[in-house]
Every structure is written in C-alpha cells, then in structure tokens.
Tab-separated table of C-alpha atoms in Angstrom:
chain	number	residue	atom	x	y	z
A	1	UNK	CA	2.406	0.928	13.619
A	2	UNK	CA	-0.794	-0.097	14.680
A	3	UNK	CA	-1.435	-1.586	11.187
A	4	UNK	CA	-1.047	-5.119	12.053
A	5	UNK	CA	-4.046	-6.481	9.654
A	6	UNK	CA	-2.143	-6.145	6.237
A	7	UNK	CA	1.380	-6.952	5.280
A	8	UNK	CA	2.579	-5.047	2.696
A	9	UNK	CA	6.469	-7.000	1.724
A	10	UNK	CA	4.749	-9.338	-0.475
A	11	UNK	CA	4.790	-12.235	2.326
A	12	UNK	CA	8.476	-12.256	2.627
A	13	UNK	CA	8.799	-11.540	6.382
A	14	UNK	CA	11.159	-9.334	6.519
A	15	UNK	CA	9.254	-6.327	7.963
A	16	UNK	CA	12.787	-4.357	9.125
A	17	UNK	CA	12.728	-1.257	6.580
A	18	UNK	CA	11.937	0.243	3.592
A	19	UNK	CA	7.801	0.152	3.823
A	20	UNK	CA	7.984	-2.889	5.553
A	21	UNK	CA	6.721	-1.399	8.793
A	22	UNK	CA	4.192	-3.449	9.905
A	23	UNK	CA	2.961	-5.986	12.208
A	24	UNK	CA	2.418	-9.389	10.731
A	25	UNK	CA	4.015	-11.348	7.854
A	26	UNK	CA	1.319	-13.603	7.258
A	27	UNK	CA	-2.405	-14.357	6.969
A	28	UNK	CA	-2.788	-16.527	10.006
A	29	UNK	CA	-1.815	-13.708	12.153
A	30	UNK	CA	-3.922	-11.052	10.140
A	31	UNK	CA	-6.628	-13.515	10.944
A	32	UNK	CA	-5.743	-13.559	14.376
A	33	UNK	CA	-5.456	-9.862	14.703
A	34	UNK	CA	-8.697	-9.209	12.722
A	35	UNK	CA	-10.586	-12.213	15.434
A	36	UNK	CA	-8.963	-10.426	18.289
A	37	UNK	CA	-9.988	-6.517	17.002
A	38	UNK	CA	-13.183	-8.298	16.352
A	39	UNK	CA	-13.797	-10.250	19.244
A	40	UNK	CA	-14.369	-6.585	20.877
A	41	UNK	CA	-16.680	-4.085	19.881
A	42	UNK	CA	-15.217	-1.469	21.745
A	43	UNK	CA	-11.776	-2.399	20.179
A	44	UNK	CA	-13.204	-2.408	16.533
A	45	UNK	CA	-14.656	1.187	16.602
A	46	UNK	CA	-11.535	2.273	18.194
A	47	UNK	CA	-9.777	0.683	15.784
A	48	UNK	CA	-11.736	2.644	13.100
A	49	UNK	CA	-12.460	5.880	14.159
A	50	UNK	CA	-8.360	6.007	15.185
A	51	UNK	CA	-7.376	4.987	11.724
A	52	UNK	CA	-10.009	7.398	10.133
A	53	UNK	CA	-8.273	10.779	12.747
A	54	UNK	CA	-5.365	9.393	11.003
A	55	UNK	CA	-6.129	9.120	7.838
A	56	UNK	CA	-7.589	12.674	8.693
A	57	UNK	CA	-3.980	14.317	10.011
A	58	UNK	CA	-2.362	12.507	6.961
A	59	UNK	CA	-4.931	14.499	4.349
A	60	UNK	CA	-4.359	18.214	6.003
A	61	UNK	CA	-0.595	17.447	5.865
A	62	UNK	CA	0.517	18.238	2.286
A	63	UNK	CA	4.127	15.999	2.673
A	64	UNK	CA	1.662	12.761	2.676
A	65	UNK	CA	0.261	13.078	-1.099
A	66	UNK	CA	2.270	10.488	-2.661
A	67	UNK	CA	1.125	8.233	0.000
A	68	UNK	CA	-2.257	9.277	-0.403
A	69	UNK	CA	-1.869	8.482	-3.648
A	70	UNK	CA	-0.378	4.560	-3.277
A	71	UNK	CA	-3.135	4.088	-0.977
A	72	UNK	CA	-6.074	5.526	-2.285
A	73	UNK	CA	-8.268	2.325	-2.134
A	74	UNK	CA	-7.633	1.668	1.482
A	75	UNK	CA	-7.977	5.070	2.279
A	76	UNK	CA	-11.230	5.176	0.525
A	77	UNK	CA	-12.397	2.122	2.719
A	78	UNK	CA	-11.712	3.611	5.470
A	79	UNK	CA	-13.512	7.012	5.121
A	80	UNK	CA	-16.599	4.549	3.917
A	81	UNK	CA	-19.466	4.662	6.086
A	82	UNK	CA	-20.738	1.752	4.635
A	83	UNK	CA	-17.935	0.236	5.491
A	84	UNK	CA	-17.705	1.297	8.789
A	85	UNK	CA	-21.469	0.192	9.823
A	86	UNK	CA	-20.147	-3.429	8.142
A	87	UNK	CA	-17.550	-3.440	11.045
A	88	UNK	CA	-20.626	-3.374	13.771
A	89	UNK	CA	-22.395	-5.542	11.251
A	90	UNK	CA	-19.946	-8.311	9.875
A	91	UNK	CA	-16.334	-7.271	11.574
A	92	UNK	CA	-15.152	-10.075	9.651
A	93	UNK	CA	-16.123	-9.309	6.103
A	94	UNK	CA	-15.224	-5.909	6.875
A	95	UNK	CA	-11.447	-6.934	7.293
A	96	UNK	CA	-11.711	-9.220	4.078
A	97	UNK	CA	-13.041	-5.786	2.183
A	98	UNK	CA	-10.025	-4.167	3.953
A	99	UNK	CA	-7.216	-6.649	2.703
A	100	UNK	CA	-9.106	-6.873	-0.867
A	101	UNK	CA	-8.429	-2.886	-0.397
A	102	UNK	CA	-5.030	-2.769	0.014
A	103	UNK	CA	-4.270	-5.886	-2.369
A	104	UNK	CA	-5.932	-3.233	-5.625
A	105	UNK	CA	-3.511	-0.532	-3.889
A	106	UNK	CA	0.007	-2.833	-4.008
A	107	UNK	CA	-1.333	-4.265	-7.232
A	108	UNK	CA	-1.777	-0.685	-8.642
A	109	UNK	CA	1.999	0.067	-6.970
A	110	UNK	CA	3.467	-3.042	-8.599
A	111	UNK	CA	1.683	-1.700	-11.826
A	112	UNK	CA	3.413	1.493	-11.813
A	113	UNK	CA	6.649	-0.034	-10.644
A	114	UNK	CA	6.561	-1.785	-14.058
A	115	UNK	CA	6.155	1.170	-15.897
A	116	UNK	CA	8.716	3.185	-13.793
A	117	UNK	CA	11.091	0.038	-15.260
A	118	UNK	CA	9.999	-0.004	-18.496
A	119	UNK	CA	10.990	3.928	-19.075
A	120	UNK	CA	14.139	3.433	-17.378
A	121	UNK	CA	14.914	0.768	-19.901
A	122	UNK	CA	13.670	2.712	-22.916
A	123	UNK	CA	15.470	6.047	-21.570
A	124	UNK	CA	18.664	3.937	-21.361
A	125	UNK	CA	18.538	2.529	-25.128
A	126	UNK	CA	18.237	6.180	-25.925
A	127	UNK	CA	21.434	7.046	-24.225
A	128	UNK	CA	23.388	3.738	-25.232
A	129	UNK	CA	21.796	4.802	-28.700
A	130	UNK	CA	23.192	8.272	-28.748
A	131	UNK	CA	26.617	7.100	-27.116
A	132	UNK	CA	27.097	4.571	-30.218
A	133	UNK	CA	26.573	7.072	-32.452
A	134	UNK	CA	29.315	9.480	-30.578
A	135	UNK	CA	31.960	6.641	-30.933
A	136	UNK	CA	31.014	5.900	-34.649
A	137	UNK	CA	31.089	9.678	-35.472
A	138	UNK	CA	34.329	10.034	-33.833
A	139	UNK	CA	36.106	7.511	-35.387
A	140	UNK	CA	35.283	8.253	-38.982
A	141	UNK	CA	36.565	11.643	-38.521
C-alpha cells in the first residue's frame, strides 16, 4: 500500500495482517516519509491527486461502504481542497492534519469496538439468564 504516512496497529509493529497493511510502525518513519513526499513537489501532488482517484474508485464501488464508513475523516481530508492547497502551502502541517485525521477515525473505531463489546456482554447475560432459568424450571418439575 502506498499508505506509508499512518500506522494504523496502534504502534505495535506488527503490520503482517488483519488491517495492518501498511508501511511504517512508527512516527519517526511517518516523519521521514512525510519529509521525503515533501521534500518534492512533484511527489506531493502525486501523492494527492493518486490517493484522491482512489478514494474516487473506492466511492463508485459499493463493496467499500463499511470502509468508507471507518474512514470518513481521512477521507474527508483528502477530498478537501483546502487541504490540498495546504500541501503546496505547508506540506508539513498538511501531514499533521492528515494523522490528526485518521487518529478521530481509529478513535471513532475503538469507540464502536467498545460498544460492539458491551452488547456482546449484555446479549450473553441474557442467554446465561434464560439458560438459568431452563435448569431451575426443569428441576422443580
């Protein structure tokens, strides 16, 4: 992936599976990466306008809307023109905005990861519930 800005395991460097599919594991090398993209304006507006065709393909293709979805901020960054010009502008407050981007996307995953858990928990003290009451049932018959 040529995503190599933002690492998205939580700084655990292990980026071999599961969403874990991208370049770096830690800030020094995003910082690198970001220097080197910026270093080159040629490289930052390719860097953009490829990312923004993507983001494009990924929209008209329906099997992407729960990714959409988890990624909504950065997504939203990149289709900003604003943010775009700030690339020409300030290439490196454009990749701080970009990492503050997809930190409110994982924080709003990790939110909803805690309330995936917290259902699962209440939908299994329904079912332990219901299963007590079975067994009590059953044995005062």
């Amino acid at each position: 992936s040529a995503r190599g800005v933002e690492n998205h395991s939580g700084g655990s460097g292990n980026n071999h599976g599961g969403d874990n599919h991208h370049v770096t594991s830690n800030s020094g090398i995003r910082q690198t990466v970001a220097s080197i993209i910026c270093g080159n304006s040629t490289l930052a507006q390719l860097y953009v306008t490829q990312f923004q065709a993507l983001i494009t393909q990924v929209i008209n293709n329906g099997s992407f809307t729960a990714w959409l979805q988890q990624h909504a901020v950065e997504v939203a960054y990149f289709q900003s023109t604003t943010n775009t010009d700030l690339l020409a502008s300030n290439c490196a407050g454009y990749f701080t905005g970009l990492d503050a981007a997809r930190a409110l996307d994982r924080a709003a995953q990790n939110q909803q990861q805690q309330f995936s858990r917290i259902i699962d928990r209440l939908s299994d003290g329904i079912l332990r519930n219901l299963l007590g009451r079975v067994r009590n049932n059953s044995h005062g018959k």
